[in-house]
Amino acid sequence: MTATDENIQFHTIAILVNNEPGVLARVIGLFSGRGYNIESLTVAEVKHSESLSRITIVTSGTPMIIEQIKAQLERLIPVHRVSDLTVEGPFVKRELALVKVQGSGENRVESLRIADIFRARVVDSTNSSFVFEIVGDTGKLDAFVDLMAPLGLVDVARTGVAAIARGAAAL
Amino acid sequence: MAKKKLTGAEIFLRALKDQGVEVVFGYPGGVTLSLYDEIYKQNRLRHVLTRHEQAAVHAAEGYARSTGKPGVVLVTSGPGATNTVTGLTDALMDSIPVVCITGQVPTALIGNDAFQEADTTGITRSCTKHNNLVKDVDDLARVLHEAFYIATHGRPGPVVVDLPKDVVNARGVYVGPDKVRIKSYQPRVKGDIGLIDRAVKLMAGAKRPIIYAGGGVINAGPAASARLERLVHATGFPCTLTLMGLGALPASDKHFLGMLGMHGTYEANLAMHHCDVMLNVGARFDDRVTGKLDGFAPEAKKIHVDIDPSSINKNVLVDIAIVGDAGLVLEDMIKAWKPTPAKDTALKSWWKKIDGWRARKCLSYGNNGKLAKPQYILQRLQAEIKDRDVYVTTDVGQHQMWTAQYIHFEKPNRLMTSGGLGTMGYGLPAAVGVQIAHPEALVIVVTSEGSLQMNLQELATISQYRLPIKILLLNNGYMGMVRQWQELFYGKRYSESRYQGDPDFVKLAEAYGAMGLQAERPDEVDGLIKKMLAHDGAVLANLPIDPTENVFPMIAAGACHHEMILGPKEPDLAETGEDVVLA
């Protein structure tokens, strides 16, 4: 049952919560207090009229720990729904990154070429730098950042994963 | 028609009244002055002044556990709030409904490191079921009602409401409790009938069944305990209880095997180890109960009934998990149960095996030293109180385990003890809460010199309210349980577990206006207990006990149920063929 078990899985969990003070601290405190992992976390209000926020957490653990995480999340009073997207069917998972590359000459051209292949957009440009905006799943963003590393990568900001189930059903 | 506006303090009093609160345990301070002023103006709500905020929470726990109603605490900001943390954690671990209102500095000063400011909601977030900072007086009534709802529904627990001074003084609208509905918190109480049917079928086919019940049955109310008894009788199954569950089945019931776990009885632990079907109602497979998880009831199909879905499959993977209130699920199980004569023979031979284990008399002990044995003292106490309705609180350590082993609890809500957190200093303030709730009842604290001195100041509370609490102090001059582990597992190196410089407890009792009693020899024990029980005021009875006495049986941490260590005075055990270690 410890994290050293071989049977570690990654799960993407969507949580609908009241947008009230301390709710994020409750969720994060639960993870740190019980020794669960957070690989990625995003949060934003999604329904202003009802003051609801959606948290997307990518976490890892054995199947027993994943079940515990969901049960513990559901136990929090301001939590309305917990949905394990990984087990509930196909889902779309996206992340956005802003990637700053510094340089000139061939490196600069090469970075633009790669950005084109990845469908990254230039959102800021100076004579010696670009800021690229790229959207995709985590693997695609990792690959893009890796490719930019030898070309003058100086800064990366990533949003973390937002995810939603495919098909008509809603959370 | 516009509603009349009330001050925050008036709303507070009105909300407590509408929640049926009769008693508040607390300690005033700067930012709660307006609340206390409102309390001063009325006679309906009683305030009990403890001498420390931790004790106020334990008193509220004692009140809650002995009545089934939520305990209410009122403390000030800063140190008042931080002092409650141990009590709140205790209530969280043992699922005790407590509503704790903490004062807070005015909203404009929050975050400024103001005098007596602490981030109370931040500090208590992980030691409460829920907490809330009220920033607008118009939210106050709703938040207070929600706090009571959350504390008492689903798996009970402590809730903190942090109340800034300016909110208390502002004027706002009151709403009644009937308006409260928490959309995001609707705990499931009714068990799934299909699962209950499957569970009952599994039980009907069992050859070596056991029922293992815990504090969840007590929390579900006296009716749940009555149903547990009915199910036990309908099935004829043996039943063991956790420390938190003692009293859920009468100790005198012949189906009762005693407490299980680290210091459980030989028969309870071996029955757990060898069972083929286990029904767990309202217990949480705590590590002090299961021992080593890989070796826990290896042959058993396990059924788990719990109101908290996060308790299920947390430590032990079970075959059937039923989420629901213990009382309601037990009721459905009784309805679904059909006796099957075919399995009577199997059950008979299982009982025969259990009776063999019982015949070991694992709680026997040698009693010939110069100093009284704690087991003897508690047996004498049990003999004196067996025909009375008694409430017992304990502190934590050896005396707690001996109380669980030698005092027989016939009804639920009669034992108040810190189970999950193991809070030394719990017993005395908890007894204050119990005696306030049951002014006419006999309330006994079984404690030790170590635990007692962790909340000794509550002798003043007992004196102030003339509470006739009986304190039975089993004094071995050591942190007994620490000493026991040092003896057994640390080569008898008694590092810092010896108390020196303890006070004269008789004089101490007298200084607080209580009766002080002192026994020296074993033959004085009987008379002393009689004298203690006969006195109509508070008594502190100091009984020196044999400091070398250990609690047995014992399952060492990380061992299995069948690897029990029995006491040195046990008869020869070779004939059982069980794997038993002698200390």
mmCIF file with all atom_site columns, N, CA, C and O in Angstrom, chain A residues 3-46:
data_model
loop_
_atom_site.group_PDB
_atom_site.id
_atom_site.type_symbol
_atom_site.label_atom_id
_atom_site.label_alt_id
_atom_site.label_comp_id
_atom_site.label_asym_id
_atom_site.label_entity_id
_atom_site.label_seq_id
_atom_site.pdbx_PDB_ins_code
_atom_site.Cartn_x
_atom_site.Cartn_y
_atom_site.Cartn_z
_atom_site.occupancy
_atom_site.B_iso_or_equiv
_atom_site.pdbx_formal_charge
_atom_site.auth_seq_id
_atom_site.auth_comp_id
_atom_site.auth_asym_id
_atom_site.auth_atom_id
_atom_site.pdbx_PDB_model_num
ATOM 1   N N  . ALA A 1 3  ? 3.716   3.887  -1.536  1.00 0.00 ? 3  ALA A N  1
ATOM 2   C CA . ALA A 1 3  ? 3.910   4.402  -2.890  1.00 0.00 ? 3  ALA A CA 1
ATOM 3   C C  . ALA A 1 3  ? 5.009   3.649  -3.624  1.00 0.00 ? 3  ALA A C  1
ATOM 4   O O  . ALA A 1 3  ? 5.217   3.847  -4.808  1.00 0.00 ? 3  ALA A O  1
ATOM 5   N N  . THR A 1 4  ? 5.721   2.785  -2.920  1.00 0.00 ? 4  THR A N  1
ATOM 6   C CA . THR A 1 4  ? 6.773   2.038  -3.589  1.00 0.00 ? 4  THR A CA 1
ATOM 7   C C  . THR A 1 4  ? 6.211   0.831  -4.348  1.00 0.00 ? 4  THR A C  1
ATOM 8   O O  . THR A 1 4  ? 6.922   0.186  -5.088  1.00 0.00 ? 4  THR A O  1
ATOM 9   N N  . ASP A 1 5  ? 4.912   0.554  -4.143  1.00 0.00 ? 5  ASP A N  1
ATOM 10  C CA . ASP A 1 5  ? 4.297   -0.539 -4.886  1.00 0.00 ? 5  ASP A CA 1
ATOM 11  C C  . ASP A 1 5  ? 4.469   -0.307 -6.390  1.00 0.00 ? 5  ASP A C  1
ATOM 12  O O  . ASP A 1 5  ? 4.507   0.824  -6.853  1.00 0.00 ? 5  ASP A O  1
ATOM 13  N N  . GLU A 1 6  ? 4.527   -1.424 -7.110  1.00 0.00 ? 6  GLU A N  1
ATOM 14  C CA . GLU A 1 6  ? 4.749   -1.292 -8.552  1.00 0.00 ? 6  GLU A CA 1
ATOM 15  C C  . GLU A 1 6  ? 3.504   -0.821 -9.277  1.00 0.00 ? 6  GLU A C  1
ATOM 16  O O  . GLU A 1 6  ? 3.576   -0.258 -10.360 1.00 0.00 ? 6  GLU A O  1
ATOM 17  N N  . ASN A 1 7  ? 2.356   -1.054 -8.662  1.00 0.00 ? 7  ASN A N  1
ATOM 18  C CA . ASN A 1 7  ? 1.092   -0.855 -9.339  1.00 0.00 ? 7  ASN A CA 1
ATOM 19  C C  . ASN A 1 7  ? 0.628   0.604  -9.313  1.00 0.00 ? 7  ASN A C  1
ATOM 20  O O  . ASN A 1 7  ? -0.486  0.905  -8.948  1.00 0.00 ? 7  ASN A O  1
ATOM 21  N N  . ILE A 1 8  ? 1.508   1.532  -9.676  1.00 0.00 ? 8  ILE A N  1
ATOM 22  C CA . ILE A 1 8  ? 1.172   2.957  -9.635  1.00 0.00 ? 8  ILE A CA 1
ATOM 23  C C  . ILE A 1 8  ? 0.467   3.365  -10.929 1.00 0.00 ? 8  ILE A C  1
ATOM 24  O O  . ILE A 1 8  ? 0.940   3.082  -12.026 1.00 0.00 ? 8  ILE A O  1
ATOM 25  N N  . GLN A 1 9  ? -0.677  4.031  -10.781 1.00 0.00 ? 9  GLN A N  1
ATOM 26  C CA . GLN A 1 9  ? -1.430  4.506  -11.944 1.00 0.00 ? 9  GLN A CA 1
ATOM 27  C C  . GLN A 1 9  ? -1.578  6.021  -11.869 1.00 0.00 ? 9  GLN A C  1
ATOM 28  O O  . GLN A 1 9  ? -1.564  6.587  -10.789 1.00 0.00 ? 9  GLN A O  1
ATOM 29  N N  . PHE A 1 10 ? -1.759  6.640  -13.037 1.00 0.00 ? 10 PHE A N  1
ATOM 30  C CA . PHE A 1 10 ? -2.055  8.073  -13.081 1.00 0.00 ? 10 PHE A CA 1
ATOM 31  C C  . PHE A 1 10 ? -3.533  8.259  -13.376 1.00 0.00 ? 10 PHE A C  1
ATOM 32  O O  . PHE A 1 10 ? -4.069  7.615  -14.283 1.00 0.00 ? 10 PHE A O  1
ATOM 33  N N  . HIS A 1 11 ? -4.182  9.099  -12.607 1.00 0.00 ? 11 HIS A N  1
ATOM 34  C CA . HIS A 1 11 ? -5.606  9.358  -12.820 1.00 0.00 ? 11 HIS A CA 1
ATOM 35  C C  . HIS A 1 11 ? -5.844  10.860 -12.903 1.00 0.00 ? 11 HIS A C  1
ATOM 36  O O  . HIS A 1 11 ? -5.225  11.636 -12.182 1.00 0.00 ? 11 HIS A O  1
ATOM 37  N N  . THR A 1 12 ? -6.775  11.224 -13.785 1.00 0.00 ? 12 THR A N  1
ATOM 38  C CA . THR A 1 12 ? -7.192  12.618 -13.893 1.00 0.00 ? 12 THR A CA 1
ATOM 39  C C  . THR A 1 12 ? -8.565  12.740 -13.241 1.00 0.00 ? 12 THR A C  1
ATOM 40  O O  . THR A 1 12 ? -9.508  12.058 -13.632 1.00 0.00 ? 12 THR A O  1
ATOM 41  N N  . ILE A 1 13 ? -8.641  13.577 -12.227 1.00 0.00 ? 13 ILE A N  1
ATOM 42  C CA . ILE A 1 13 ? -9.864  13.684 -11.434 1.00 0.00 ? 13 ILE A CA 1
ATOM 43  C C  . ILE A 1 13 ? -10.414 15.106 -11.540 1.00 0.00 ? 13 ILE A C  1
ATOM 44  O O  . ILE A 1 13 ? -9.674  16.080 -11.358 1.00 0.00 ? 13 ILE A O  1
ATOM 45  N N  . ALA A 1 14 ? -11.708 15.201 -11.878 1.00 0.00 ? 14 ALA A N  1
ATOM 46  C CA . ALA A 1 14 ? -12.371 16.508 -11.941 1.00 0.00 ? 14 ALA A CA 1
ATOM 47  C C  . ALA A 1 14 ? -13.243 16.658 -10.706 1.00 0.00 ? 14 ALA A C  1
ATOM 48  O O  . ALA A 1 14 ? -13.950 15.732 -10.311 1.00 0.00 ? 14 ALA A O  1
ATOM 49  N N  . ILE A 1 15 ? -13.167 17.824 -10.079 1.00 0.00 ? 15 ILE A N  1
ATOM 50  C CA . ILE A 1 15 ? -13.895 18.048 -8.821  1.00 0.00 ? 15 ILE A CA 1
ATOM 51  C C  . ILE A 1 15 ? -14.683 19.350 -8.948  1.00 0.00 ? 15 ILE A C  1
ATOM 52  O O  . ILE A 1 15 ? -14.123 20.389 -9.298  1.00 0.00 ? 15 ILE A O  1
ATOM 53  N N  . LEU A 1 16 ? -15.967 19.277 -8.660  1.00 0.00 ? 16 LEU A N  1
ATOM 54  C CA . LEU A 1 16 ? -16.812 20.468 -8.676  1.00 0.00 ? 16 LEU A CA 1
ATOM 55  C C  . LEU A 1 16 ? -16.991 20.931 -7.237  1.00 0.00 ? 16 LEU A C  1
ATOM 56  O O  . LEU A 1 16 ? -17.463 20.165 -6.389  1.00 0.00 ? 16 LEU A O  1
ATOM 57  N N  . VAL A 1 17 ? -16.587 22.171 -6.958  1.00 0.00 ? 17 VAL A N  1
ATOM 58  C CA . VAL A 1 17 ? -16.606 22.652 -5.568  1.00 0.00 ? 17 VAL A CA 1
ATOM 59  C C  . VAL A 1 17 ? -17.292 24.009 -5.474  1.00 0.00 ? 17 VAL A C  1
ATOM 60  O O  . VAL A 1 17 ? -17.407 24.736 -6.469  1.00 0.00 ? 17 VAL A O  1
ATOM 61  N N  . ASN A 1 18 ? -17.748 24.352 -4.273  1.00 0.00 ? 18 ASN A N  1
ATOM 62  C CA . ASN A 1 18 ? -18.198 25.722 -4.014  1.00 0.00 ? 18 ASN A CA 1
ATOM 63  C C  . ASN A 1 18 ? -16.997 26.644 -4.131  1.00 0.00 ? 18 ASN A C  1
ATOM 64  O O  . ASN A 1 18 ? -15.936 26.353 -3.579  1.00 0.00 ? 18 ASN A O  1
ATOM 65  N N  . ASN A 1 19 ? -17.185 27.748 -4.815  1.00 0.00 ? 19 ASN A N  1
ATOM 66  C CA . ASN A 1 19 ? -16.104 28.726 -4.886  1.00 0.00 ? 19 ASN A CA 1
ATOM 67  C C  . ASN A 1 19 ? -16.151 29.580 -3.625  1.00 0.00 ? 19 ASN A C  1
ATOM 68  O O  . ASN A 1 19 ? -16.774 30.628 -3.592  1.00 0.00 ? 19 ASN A O  1
ATOM 69  N N  . GLU A 1 20 ? -15.518 29.074 -2.565  1.00 0.00 ? 20 GLU A N  1
ATOM 70  C CA . GLU A 1 20 ? -15.535 29.798 -1.286  1.00 0.00 ? 20 GLU A CA 1
ATOM 71  C C  . GLU A 1 20 ? -14.129 29.831 -0.716  1.00 0.00 ? 20 GLU A C  1
ATOM 72  O O  . GLU A 1 20 ? -13.285 29.020 -1.103  1.00 0.00 ? 20 GLU A O  1
ATOM 73  N N  . PRO A 1 21 ? -13.860 30.760 0.217   1.00 0.00 ? 21 PRO A N  1
ATOM 74  C CA . PRO A 1 21 ? -12.497 30.864 0.740   1.00 0.00 ? 21 PRO A CA 1
ATOM 75  C C  . PRO A 1 21 ? -12.059 29.550 1.377   1.00 0.00 ? 21 PRO A C  1
ATOM 76  O O  . PRO A 1 21 ? -12.838 28.898 2.070   1.00 0.00 ? 21 PRO A O  1
ATOM 77  N N  . GLY A 1 22 ? -10.837 29.173 1.107   1.00 0.00 ? 22 GLY A N  1
ATOM 78  C CA . GLY A 1 22 ? -10.286 28.001 1.780   1.00 0.00 ? 22 GLY A CA 1
ATOM 79  C C  . GLY A 1 22 ? -10.540 26.679 1.090   1.00 0.00 ? 22 GLY A C  1
ATOM 80  O O  . GLY A 1 22 ? -9.999  25.662 1.498   1.00 0.00 ? 22 GLY A O  1
ATOM 81  N N  . VAL A 1 23 ? -11.362 26.678 0.030   1.00 0.00 ? 23 VAL A N  1
ATOM 82  C CA . VAL A 1 23 ? -11.710 25.382 -0.563  1.00 0.00 ? 23 VAL A CA 1
ATOM 83  C C  . VAL A 1 23 ? -10.491 24.726 -1.222  1.00 0.00 ? 23 VAL A C  1
ATOM 84  O O  . VAL A 1 23 ? -10.271 23.518 -1.092  1.00 0.00 ? 23 VAL A O  1
ATOM 85  N N  . LEU A 1 24 ? -9.661  25.536 -1.867  1.00 0.00 ? 24 LEU A N  1
ATOM 86  C CA . LEU A 1 24 ? -8.465  24.974 -2.498  1.00 0.00 ? 24 LEU A CA 1
ATOM 87  C C  . LEU A 1 24 ? -7.487  24.479 -1.427  1.00 0.00 ? 24 LEU A C  1
ATOM 88  O O  . LEU A 1 24 ? -6.872  23.416 -1.570  1.00 0.00 ? 24 LEU A O  1
ATOM 89  N N  . ALA A 1 25 ? -7.397  25.251 -0.332  1.00 0.00 ? 25 ALA A N  1
ATOM 90  C CA . ALA A 1 25 ? -6.523  24.831 0.776   1.00 0.00 ? 25 ALA A CA 1
ATOM 91  C C  . ALA A 1 25 ? -6.984  23.493 1.340   1.00 0.00 ? 25 ALA A C  1
ATOM 92  O O  . ALA A 1 25 ? -6.169  22.651 1.714   1.00 0.00 ? 25 ALA A O  1
ATOM 93  N N  . ARG A 1 26 ? -8.300  23.280 1.402   1.00 0.00 ? 26 ARG A N  1
ATOM 94  C CA . ARG A 1 26 ? -8.825  22.002 1.901   1.00 0.00 ? 26 ARG A CA 1
ATOM 95  C C  . ARG A 1 26 ? -8.380  20.848 1.001   1.00 0.00 ? 26 ARG A C  1
ATOM 96  O O  . ARG A 1 26 ? -7.966  19.794 1.471   1.00 0.00 ? 26 ARG A O  1
ATOM 97  N N  . VAL A 1 27 ? -8.499  21.081 -0.316  1.00 0.00 ? 27 VAL A N  1
ATOM 98  C CA . VAL A 1 27 ? -8.150  20.017 -1.261  1.00 0.00 ? 27 VAL A CA 1
ATOM 99  C C  . VAL A 1 27 ? -6.644  19.741 -1.209  1.00 0.00 ? 27 VAL A C  1
ATOM 100 O O  . VAL A 1 27 ? -6.213  18.591 -1.095  1.00 0.00 ? 27 VAL A O  1
ATOM 101 N N  . ILE A 1 28 ? -5.860  20.796 -1.248  1.00 0.00 ? 28 ILE A N  1
ATOM 102 C CA . ILE A 1 28 ? -4.406  20.615 -1.234  1.00 0.00 ? 28 ILE A CA 1
ATOM 103 C C  . ILE A 1 28 ? -3.955  20.036 0.111   1.00 0.00 ? 28 ILE A C  1
ATOM 104 O O  . ILE A 1 28 ? -3.108  19.139 0.168   1.00 0.00 ? 28 ILE A O  1
ATOM 105 N N  . GLY A 1 29 ? -4.563  20.535 1.202   1.00 0.00 ? 29 GLY A N  1
ATOM 106 C CA . GLY A 1 29 ? -4.218  20.045 2.537   1.00 0.00 ? 29 GLY A CA 1
ATOM 107 C C  . GLY A 1 29 ? -4.501  18.559 2.677   1.00 0.00 ? 29 GLY A C  1
ATOM 108 O O  . GLY A 1 29 ? -3.764  17.832 3.326   1.00 0.00 ? 29 GLY A O  1
ATOM 109 N N  . LEU A 1 30 ? -5.572  18.121 2.037   1.00 0.00 ? 30 LEU A N  1
ATOM 110 C CA . LEU A 1 30 ? -5.901  16.692 2.054   1.00 0.00 ? 30 LEU A CA 1
ATOM 111 C C  . LEU A 1 30 ? -4.784  15.882 1.395   1.00 0.00 ? 30 LEU A C  1
ATOM 112 O O  . LEU A 1 30 ? -4.360  14.846 1.901   1.00 0.00 ? 30 LEU A O  1
ATOM 113 N N  . PHE A 1 31 ? -4.306  16.363 0.261   1.00 0.00 ? 31 PHE A N  1
ATOM 114 C CA . PHE A 1 31 ? -3.244  15.643 -0.461  1.00 0.00 ? 31 PHE A CA 1
ATOM 115 C C  . PHE A 1 31 ? -1.946  15.630 0.339   1.00 0.00 ? 31 PHE A C  1
ATOM 116 O O  . PHE A 1 31 ? -1.306  14.590 0.475   1.00 0.00 ? 31 PHE A O  1
ATOM 117 N N  . SER A 1 32 ? -1.569  16.795 0.899   1.00 0.00 ? 32 SER A N  1
ATOM 118 C CA . SER A 1 32 ? -0.295  16.816 1.636   1.00 0.00 ? 32 SER A CA 1
ATOM 119 C C  . SER A 1 32 ? -0.439  16.086 2.968   1.00 0.00 ? 32 SER A C  1
ATOM 120 O O  . SER A 1 32 ? 0.445   15.336 3.369   1.00 0.00 ? 32 SER A O  1
ATOM 121 N N  . GLY A 1 33 ? -1.579  16.259 3.633   1.00 0.00 ? 33 GLY A N  1
ATOM 122 C CA . GLY A 1 33 ? -1.770  15.645 4.944   1.00 0.00 ? 33 GLY A CA 1
ATOM 123 C C  . GLY A 1 33 ? -1.786  14.134 4.894   1.00 0.00 ? 33 GLY A C  1
ATOM 124 O O  . GLY A 1 33 ? -1.368  13.470 5.833   1.00 0.00 ? 33 GLY A O  1
ATOM 125 N N  . ARG A 1 34 ? -2.287  13.573 3.792   1.00 0.00 ? 34 ARG A N  1
ATOM 126 C CA . ARG A 1 34 ? -2.389  12.116 3.714   1.00 0.00 ? 34 ARG A CA 1
ATOM 127 C C  . ARG A 1 34 ? -1.318  11.521 2.799   1.00 0.00 ? 34 ARG A C  1
ATOM 128 O O  . ARG A 1 34 ? -1.345  10.329 2.490   1.00 0.00 ? 34 ARG A O  1
ATOM 129 N N  . GLY A 1 35 ? -0.412  12.361 2.343   1.00 0.00 ? 35 GLY A N  1
ATOM 130 C CA . GLY A 1 35 ? 0.722   11.856 1.574   1.00 0.00 ? 35 GLY A CA 1
ATOM 131 C C  . GLY A 1 35 ? 0.386   11.432 0.154   1.00 0.00 ? 35 GLY A C  1
ATOM 132 O O  . GLY A 1 35 ? 1.054   10.565 -0.415  1.00 0.00 ? 35 GLY A O  1
ATOM 133 N N  . TYR A 1 36 ? -0.656  12.021 -0.436  1.00 0.00 ? 36 TYR A N  1
ATOM 134 C CA . TYR A 1 36 ? -0.971  11.722 -1.832  1.00 0.00 ? 36 TYR A CA 1
ATOM 135 C C  . TYR A 1 36 ? -0.154  12.635 -2.752  1.00 0.00 ? 36 TYR A C  1
ATOM 136 O O  . TYR A 1 36 ? 0.313   13.691 -2.347  1.00 0.00 ? 36 TYR A O  1
ATOM 137 N N  . ASN A 1 37 ? -0.027  12.205 -4.012  1.00 0.00 ? 37 ASN A N  1
ATOM 138 C CA . ASN A 1 37 ? 0.763   12.993 -4.970  1.00 0.00 ? 37 ASN A CA 1
ATOM 139 C C  . ASN A 1 37 ? -0.129  13.919 -5.786  1.00 0.00 ? 37 ASN A C  1
ATOM 140 O O  . ASN A 1 37 ? -1.237  13.547 -6.157  1.00 0.00 ? 37 ASN A O  1
ATOM 141 N N  . ILE A 1 38 ? 0.370   15.112 -6.080  1.00 0.00 ? 38 ILE A N  1
ATOM 142 C CA . ILE A 1 38 ? -0.282  15.974 -7.066  1.00 0.00 ? 38 ILE A CA 1
ATOM 143 C C  . ILE A 1 38 ? 0.697   16.143 -8.217  1.00 0.00 ? 38 ILE A C  1
ATOM 144 O O  . ILE A 1 38 ? 1.786   16.682 -8.038  1.00 0.00 ? 38 ILE A O  1
ATOM 145 N N  . GLU A 1 39 ? 0.314   15.643 -9.413  1.00 0.00 ? 39 GLU A N  1
ATOM 146 C CA . GLU A 1 39 ? 1.170   15.820 -10.588 1.00 0.00 ? 39 GLU A CA 1
ATOM 147 C C  . GLU A 1 39 ? 0.822   17.140 -11.264 1.00 0.00 ? 39 GLU A C  1
ATOM 148 O O  . GLU A 1 39 ? 1.676   17.810 -11.831 1.00 0.00 ? 39 GLU A O  1
ATOM 149 N N  . SER A 1 40 ? -0.449  17.480 -11.220 1.00 0.00 ? 40 SER A N  1
ATOM 150 C CA . SER A 1 40 ? -0.897  18.723 -11.845 1.00 0.00 ? 40 SER A CA 1
ATOM 151 C C  . SER A 1 40 ? -2.189  19.147 -11.182 1.00 0.00 ? 40 SER A C  1
ATOM 152 O O  . SER A 1 40 ? -2.979  18.305 -10.737 1.00 0.00 ? 40 SER A O  1
ATOM 153 N N  . LEU A 1 41 ? -2.395  20.455 -11.092 1.00 0.00 ? 41 LEU A N  1
ATOM 154 C CA . LEU A 1 41 ? -3.626  20.954 -10.480 1.00 0.00 ? 41 LEU A CA 1
ATOM 155 C C  . LEU A 1 41 ? -4.037  22.261 -11.144 1.00 0.00 ? 41 LEU A C  1
ATOM 156 O O  . LEU A 1 41 ? -3.207  23.152 -11.319 1.00 0.00 ? 41 LEU A O  1
ATOM 157 N N  . THR A 1 42 ? -5.275  22.345 -11.558 1.00 0.00 ? 42 THR A N  1
ATOM 158 C CA . THR A 1 42 ? -5.791  23.604 -12.082 1.00 0.00 ? 42 THR A CA 1
ATOM 159 C C  . THR A 1 42 ? -7.115  23.902 -11.403 1.00 0.00 ? 42 THR A C  1
ATOM 160 O O  . THR A 1 42 ? -7.833  22.998 -10.990 1.00 0.00 ? 42 THR A O  1
ATOM 161 N N  . VAL A 1 43 ? -7.422  25.175 -11.286 1.00 0.00 ? 43 VAL A N  1
ATOM 162 C CA . VAL A 1 43 ? -8.694  25.546 -10.677 1.00 0.00 ? 43 VAL A CA 1
ATOM 163 C C  . VAL A 1 43 ? -9.157  26.884 -11.237 1.00 0.00 ? 43 VAL A C  1
ATOM 164 O O  . VAL A 1 43 ? -8.349  27.785 -11.443 1.00 0.00 ? 43 VAL A O  1
ATOM 165 N N  . ALA A 1 44 ? -10.450 26.967 -11.523 1.00 0.00 ? 44 ALA A N  1
ATOM 166 C CA . ALA A 1 44 ? -11.049 28.245 -11.915 1.00 0.00 ? 44 ALA A CA 1
ATOM 167 C C  . ALA A 1 44 ? -12.555 28.146 -11.750 1.00 0.00 ? 44 ALA A C  1
ATOM 168 O O  . ALA A 1 44 ? -13.122 27.049 -11.776 1.00 0.00 ? 44 ALA A O  1
ATOM 169 N N  . GLU A 1 45 ? -13.173 29.303 -11.556 1.00 0.00 ? 45 GLU A N  1
ATOM 170 C CA . GLU A 1 45 ? -14.625 29.324 -11.449 1.00 0.00 ? 45 GLU A CA 1
ATOM 171 C C  . GLU A 1 45 ? -15.216 28.965 -12.803 1.00 0.00 ? 45 GLU A C  1
ATOM 172 O O  . GLU A 1 45 ? -14.751 29.427 -13.835 1.00 0.00 ? 45 GLU A O  1
ATOM 173 N N  . VAL A 1 46 ? -16.233 28.102 -12.793 1.00 0.00 ? 46 VAL A N  1
ATOM 174 C CA . VAL A 1 46 ? -16.849 27.696 -14.059 1.00 0.00 ? 46 VAL A CA 1
ATOM 175 C C  . VAL A 1 46 ? -18.321 28.086 -14.144 1.00 0.00 ? 46 VAL A C  1
ATOM 176 O O  . VAL A 1 46 ? -18.903 28.101 -15.219 1.00 0.00 ? 46 VAL A O  1
#
